[in-house]
């Protein structure tokens, strides 16, 4: 059935500006596509009558409308997370990247070859991220083909837009969790790609993604093989990690001298570039300690960056300079990077992107600070560009698809209680609106104190995929 | 009625160690005092029988018990927050301290002279902080005596332990929000102190606190007058701000040359010391940019520090060196510092204390990192010492009072759903326990992803003051 959404809509117009529409309407056809966006169109009755008269869509139209304290917002794009690590969120102690991988991460990932365990973990991470408004997620699974394919099945069934990557890694990890040879890794990758393309031939919801874990885990032959595969399959995205931690960077320098790959630039980015992996379809997670030359190389290749502030602070990787990347013309989005990051929420990633940018600013460059508008752009439009879906999602425009969340805030009464917007719950989340705030201030309150309780409903391609009861 | 708590209990034994008790019991008498702590005492039936036979308390005993995924934890102590600024949480833009005060803070605080507005705001902040497990809060109100007294009334009625301070400020703020003279400020302070001591003569729940806002807002005569008042009333705590922001520090240096106060040390701490305000009852919020000499002076006076990581990052004040303070012997607790900080949650303050300590560590000193155990210590035992209540609250020991929270985590089922521990809610917060985690890991998960949904019940002095329905 077609759907008409009426009321308040907020979305990014540009990096530093939000569009606020009120008494507006968006018509979505039965395939989930936005047919019309009507601004300032008066009462709901007028809009309904107008759309009915115009007969823009065949058949009946279901009407949704916002009430006080509510607005529609584009779904969040999580441009980097490891579905397989979800049970470890919050468990990292005082570790940093390389010891964290060996202590916490590899044992858990390896254990998901058990399909019962994989179903439990993947089922949970999909529900959890949907409940936080993540309509699209770029997932790393594990090296296991069957459980990677299960993750794709579960995303498709739940209706969450997803990039699903079988992890490639043929060196340096423990023997119990490693591709045996580059050839075996490539064959397993092809197997998983073929499966995912079979279950969703149009790649409308799930897409395979070529996933070399990161350079230290991959031999040069494996990376070059994946680069060739990427060239052979030009509709597939690529995802990997770069320049997260200083010891990791030293390791890459040691493992991959330019002679080993034929790299023109002696840098981490240079290694990927030499292997055919630095493309305009490449999602690079972290990018914390890049040199000027590396960032320029990334910009020139039009590769994208997934900024993961929660992870970078939690496992003491460093503070990424997002403003600097943006000014170099590098497209950036946000990643939760579970479980280096502890939070499943892109809203929390946005909040922490703002905080980390302030820590960068404390170093002397006031301009580093990211505003509420900017972190929301990264969480939606920026993220859409990072995963190559900017024509479809990230904003509300005719021709795009309806990936959206209904946000509701709490209204404080005269005694300090709250009238919850969903079902009159007494305690309805942590965003309290007193009544005198501007819309800009309400959005800031949501960014800083909001959580999944404020995400009342979530749609992907017009399908309702989550609703708070 | 007396109460018996049975099951799992967790609390800080020392800065870096938590005590885990299972199948344990705590008996609380009808005045809220812990009469006995029994470790490893077998089944609930055995314990109940034992306590009944011993007749440790007269009359009936109500029994509370933890179920799977639950434990009792000491209530949190919020050592620094502005109740009057609560409606502004999340609203700070890219401002820093001095412009933030003029743009956002003073207008809101001044407006709370309206008792209707004050009731709405104070009512909300008390409910909100209680729901996050804050059993004791060190509040700044405003300069208005009547609404400061209202805050004390509301805390007493709600049963939240509170330090309530009328804010003293006789210079530099706008004319519409300033004490007219030092004498007027002192008279208003005495008036509010007398009122609060009248409504709770034993200062069991609410205590007045002498509150010079911060040096830039106070003339030397006002600060010296407050120092004398503090000497005259040796049971009252003192609270103020110190060394939050570099421009503020420069302003203090300009306003208070040593000759103006007779200070022996030309520093921000030296100003307070010269005015009789640097005592073992003094709570200093922030302490971000202290010099070695200042920190030594603070340590020698046994003054306490309220670390406010959320605020310090949000309004770009800096990253406080908590390890450095602790190693100098300075007692530290945590403050939400709303609304410089955006979050009402001490658990969020603990989480951000861990993250900010990692940003300090990125500067080179690995030892700066604070562990889960350490941030929980700051949130409870450390905080109790900061507010001078270490003999009563912050841990579970015989002779102390029952200020506690019942924490419940979610148990994930085989399909990725959750069995909520309270009433079987389908989505019960963001802490997911898969079943194989150690207790240490469960506590880490709570610290990093927990929120008010995990705080099922809250008691102060044995009285149930919050319960999630």
Coordinates of C-alpha atoms in Angstrom, one line a residue, chain B residues 103-318:
Chain B
X103 CA 24.5 33.2 26.3
X104 CA 22.7 30.2 27.8
X105 CA 23.1 30.0 31.5
X106 CA 22.4 33.3 33.3
X107 CA 19.1 34.0 31.5
X108 CA 17.7 30.6 32.4
X109 CA 18.9 30.7 36.0
X110 CA 17.5 34.2 36.5
X111 CA 14.1 33.1 35.1
X112 CA 13.8 30.5 37.9
X113 CA 12.8 33.2 40.4
X114 CA 9.4 32.3 39.0
X115 CA 8.2 29.6 41.5
X116 CA 6.0 27.9 38.9
X117 CA 8.9 27.5 36.6
X118 CA 11.3 26.5 39.4
X119 CA 8.9 23.8 40.6
X120 CA 8.7 22.3 37.1
X121 CA 12.4 22.3 36.5
X122 CA 13.5 21.2 40.0
X123 CA 10.8 18.6 40.1
X124 CA 12.0 17.2 36.9
X125 CA 15.7 17.2 37.7
X126 CA 15.1 15.3 41.0
X127 CA 13.0 12.6 39.3
X128 CA 15.4 12.3 36.5
X129 CA 18.6 12.0 38.6
X130 CA 16.9 9.5 41.0
X131 CA 15.9 7.4 38.0
X132 CA 19.6 7.2 37.0
X133 CA 20.5 6.0 40.5
X134 CA 21.7 9.3 42.0
X135 CA 21.0 8.9 45.7
X136 CA 23.0 12.0 46.6
X137 CA 23.5 15.2 44.6
X138 CA 25.5 18.4 45.3
X139 CA 23.2 21.0 43.8
X140 CA 23.7 24.6 42.8
X141 CA 20.4 26.4 42.7
X142 CA 20.3 30.1 41.8
X143 CA 20.8 33.4 43.6
X144 CA 17.1 33.4 44.6
X145 CA 16.5 32.3 48.2
X146 CA 12.9 31.2 47.8
X147 CA 13.5 28.9 44.8
X148 CA 16.7 27.6 46.4
X149 CA 14.6 26.7 49.5
X150 CA 12.0 25.1 47.2
X151 CA 14.7 22.9 45.7
X152 CA 15.6 21.7 49.3
X153 CA 11.9 21.1 50.0
X154 CA 11.5 19.0 46.9
X155 CA 14.6 17.0 47.6
X156 CA 13.4 16.3 51.1
X157 CA 10.0 15.2 49.9
X158 CA 11.4 13.0 47.2
X159 CA 13.9 11.5 49.6
X160 CA 17.0 12.4 47.6
X161 CA 20.1 13.1 49.7
X162 CA 21.2 16.6 48.6
X163 CA 23.6 19.4 49.3
X164 CA 21.6 22.5 48.3
X165 CA 23.5 25.8 47.6
X166 CA 22.2 29.3 47.1
X167 CA 24.6 30.7 44.5
X168 CA 26.7 33.7 45.6
X169 CA 27.8 36.1 42.8
X170 CA 28.2 39.9 43.2
X171 CA 30.2 40.9 40.2
X172 CA 30.7 40.4 36.4
X173 CA 27.4 38.8 35.6
X174 CA 24.6 40.9 34.0
X175 CA 22.8 43.3 36.3
X176 CA 19.6 41.3 36.2
X177 CA 21.3 38.3 37.8
X178 CA 23.7 39.4 40.5
X179 CA 23.8 39.9 44.3
X180 CA 23.7 43.6 44.9
X181 CA 26.5 43.7 47.6
X182 CA 28.7 41.3 49.5
X183 CA 26.5 41.9 52.5
X184 CA 23.3 41.2 50.7
X185 CA 24.8 37.9 49.3
X186 CA 25.9 36.9 52.8
X187 CA 22.5 37.7 54.3
X188 CA 20.7 35.7 51.6
X189 CA 23.1 32.8 52.1
X190 CA 22.3 32.8 55.9
X191 CA 18.6 33.0 55.2
X192 CA 18.7 29.9 52.9
X193 CA 21.0 28.0 55.4
X194 CA 18.6 28.7 58.2
X195 CA 15.6 27.5 56.2
X196 CA 17.3 24.2 55.1
X197 CA 18.5 23.5 58.7
X198 CA 14.9 24.1 59.9
X199 CA 13.2 21.7 57.5
X200 CA 15.8 18.9 58.2
X201 CA 17.4 19.7 61.6
X202 CA 19.6 16.6 61.6
X203 CA 20.7 17.3 58.1
X204 CA 20.0 13.7 57.4
X205 CA 18.7 14.2 53.8
X206 CA 19.3 17.9 52.8
X207 CA 22.3 20.0 53.8
X208 CA 23.0 23.6 53.0
X209 CA 26.3 24.2 51.2
X210 CA 28.2 27.5 51.0
X211 CA 28.4 28.3 47.3
X212 CA 30.5 31.1 45.9
X213 CA 29.8 30.5 42.2
X214 CA 33.5 30.9 41.1
X215 CA 36.1 33.5 41.8
X216 CA 35.4 35.7 38.7
X217 CA 31.7 36.1 39.9
X218 CA 32.7 37.0 43.5
X219 CA 34.4 40.1 45.0
X220 CA 37.2 39.4 47.5
X221 CA 35.0 40.8 50.3
X222 CA 32.3 38.4 49.4
X223 CA 34.7 35.4 49.3
X224 CA 36.3 36.4 52.6
X225 CA 32.8 36.8 54.1
X226 CA 31.9 33.3 53.0
X227 CA 35.2 32.0 54.3
X228 CA 34.3 33.4 57.7
X229 CA 30.8 31.9 57.5
X230 CA 32.4 28.5 56.7
X231 CA 34.6 28.8 59.8
X232 CA 31.6 29.8 61.9
X233 CA 29.6 26.8 60.6
X234 CA 32.1 23.9 60.6
X235 CA 29.5 21.2 59.7
X236 CA 28.7 22.9 56.4
X237 CA 30.4 21.9 53.1
X238 CA 31.6 24.5 50.6
X239 CA 31.4 24.2 46.8
X240 CA 32.8 26.2 43.9
X241 CA 34.5 25.9 40.5
X242 CA 38.2 26.0 39.8
X243 CA 40.5 26.0 36.7
X244 CA 37.9 24.9 34.2
X245 CA 38.9 27.0 31.2
X246 CA 42.1 28.8 30.2
X247 CA 40.3 32.2 29.6
X248 CA 38.7 31.9 33.0
X249 CA 42.1 31.3 34.6
X250 CA 43.5 34.3 32.9
X251 CA 40.6 36.3 34.1
X252 CA 41.1 35.2 37.7
X253 CA 44.8 36.2 37.4
X254 CA 43.8 39.6 36.2
X255 CA 41.0 40.1 38.8
X256 CA 42.8 38.8 41.8
X257 CA 46.5 39.8 42.0
X258 CA 47.9 38.4 45.3
X259 CA 47.8 41.9 46.8
X260 CA 44.0 41.9 46.5
X261 CA 43.5 38.8 48.7
X262 CA 46.7 38.5 50.6
X263 CA 47.3 35.2 48.8
X264 CA 50.6 33.4 49.4
X265 CA 50.4 31.6 46.1
X266 CA 49.6 33.5 42.9
X267 CA 47.1 31.0 41.5
X268 CA 43.4 30.3 41.3
X269 CA 43.6 27.9 44.3
X270 CA 45.7 30.6 46.1
X271 CA 42.7 33.0 45.8
X272 CA 40.3 30.6 47.5
X273 CA 42.9 29.7 50.1
X274 CA 43.5 33.3 51.0
X275 CA 39.7 33.7 51.5
X276 CA 39.3 30.8 53.8
X277 CA 37.5 28.7 51.2
X278 CA 40.1 26.0 50.6
X279 CA 39.3 23.5 53.3
X280 CA 38.7 19.8 53.8
X281 CA 35.0 20.5 53.3
X282 CA 35.5 22.2 49.9
X283 CA 34.3 20.6 46.7
X284 CA 36.2 22.0 43.7
X285 CA 34.5 21.3 40.4
X286 CA 36.7 20.7 37.3
X287 CA 40.4 21.3 38.2
X288 CA 41.4 20.8 34.6
X289 CA 44.4 23.1 34.2
X290 CA 45.9 23.2 37.7
X291 CA 49.6 23.8 38.1
X292 CA 51.7 21.4 40.2
X293 CA 51.9 23.9 43.0
X294 CA 48.1 24.4 42.9
X295 CA 47.4 20.7 43.1
X296 CA 49.9 20.4 45.9
X297 CA 48.1 23.3 47.8
X298 CA 44.8 21.6 47.2
X299 CA 46.1 18.3 48.5
X300 CA 47.7 19.9 51.5
X301 CA 44.3 21.5 52.4
X302 CA 42.5 18.2 51.8
X303 CA 40.1 19.9 49.5
X304 CA 38.2 17.6 47.1
X305 CA 37.8 17.6 43.4
X306 CA 34.6 16.9 41.4
X307 CA 35.7 15.6 37.9
X308 CA 33.2 16.5 35.3
X309 CA 34.3 14.8 32.0
X310 CA 31.0 15.3 30.1
X311 CA 31.1 19.0 30.6
X312 CA 34.8 19.4 30.1
X313 CA 34.5 17.7 26.7
X314 CA 31.2 19.3 25.6
X315 CA 32.2 22.9 26.2
X316 CA 35.8 22.3 25.2
X317 CA 37.3 23.1 28.6
X318 CA 40.1 20.5 28.5

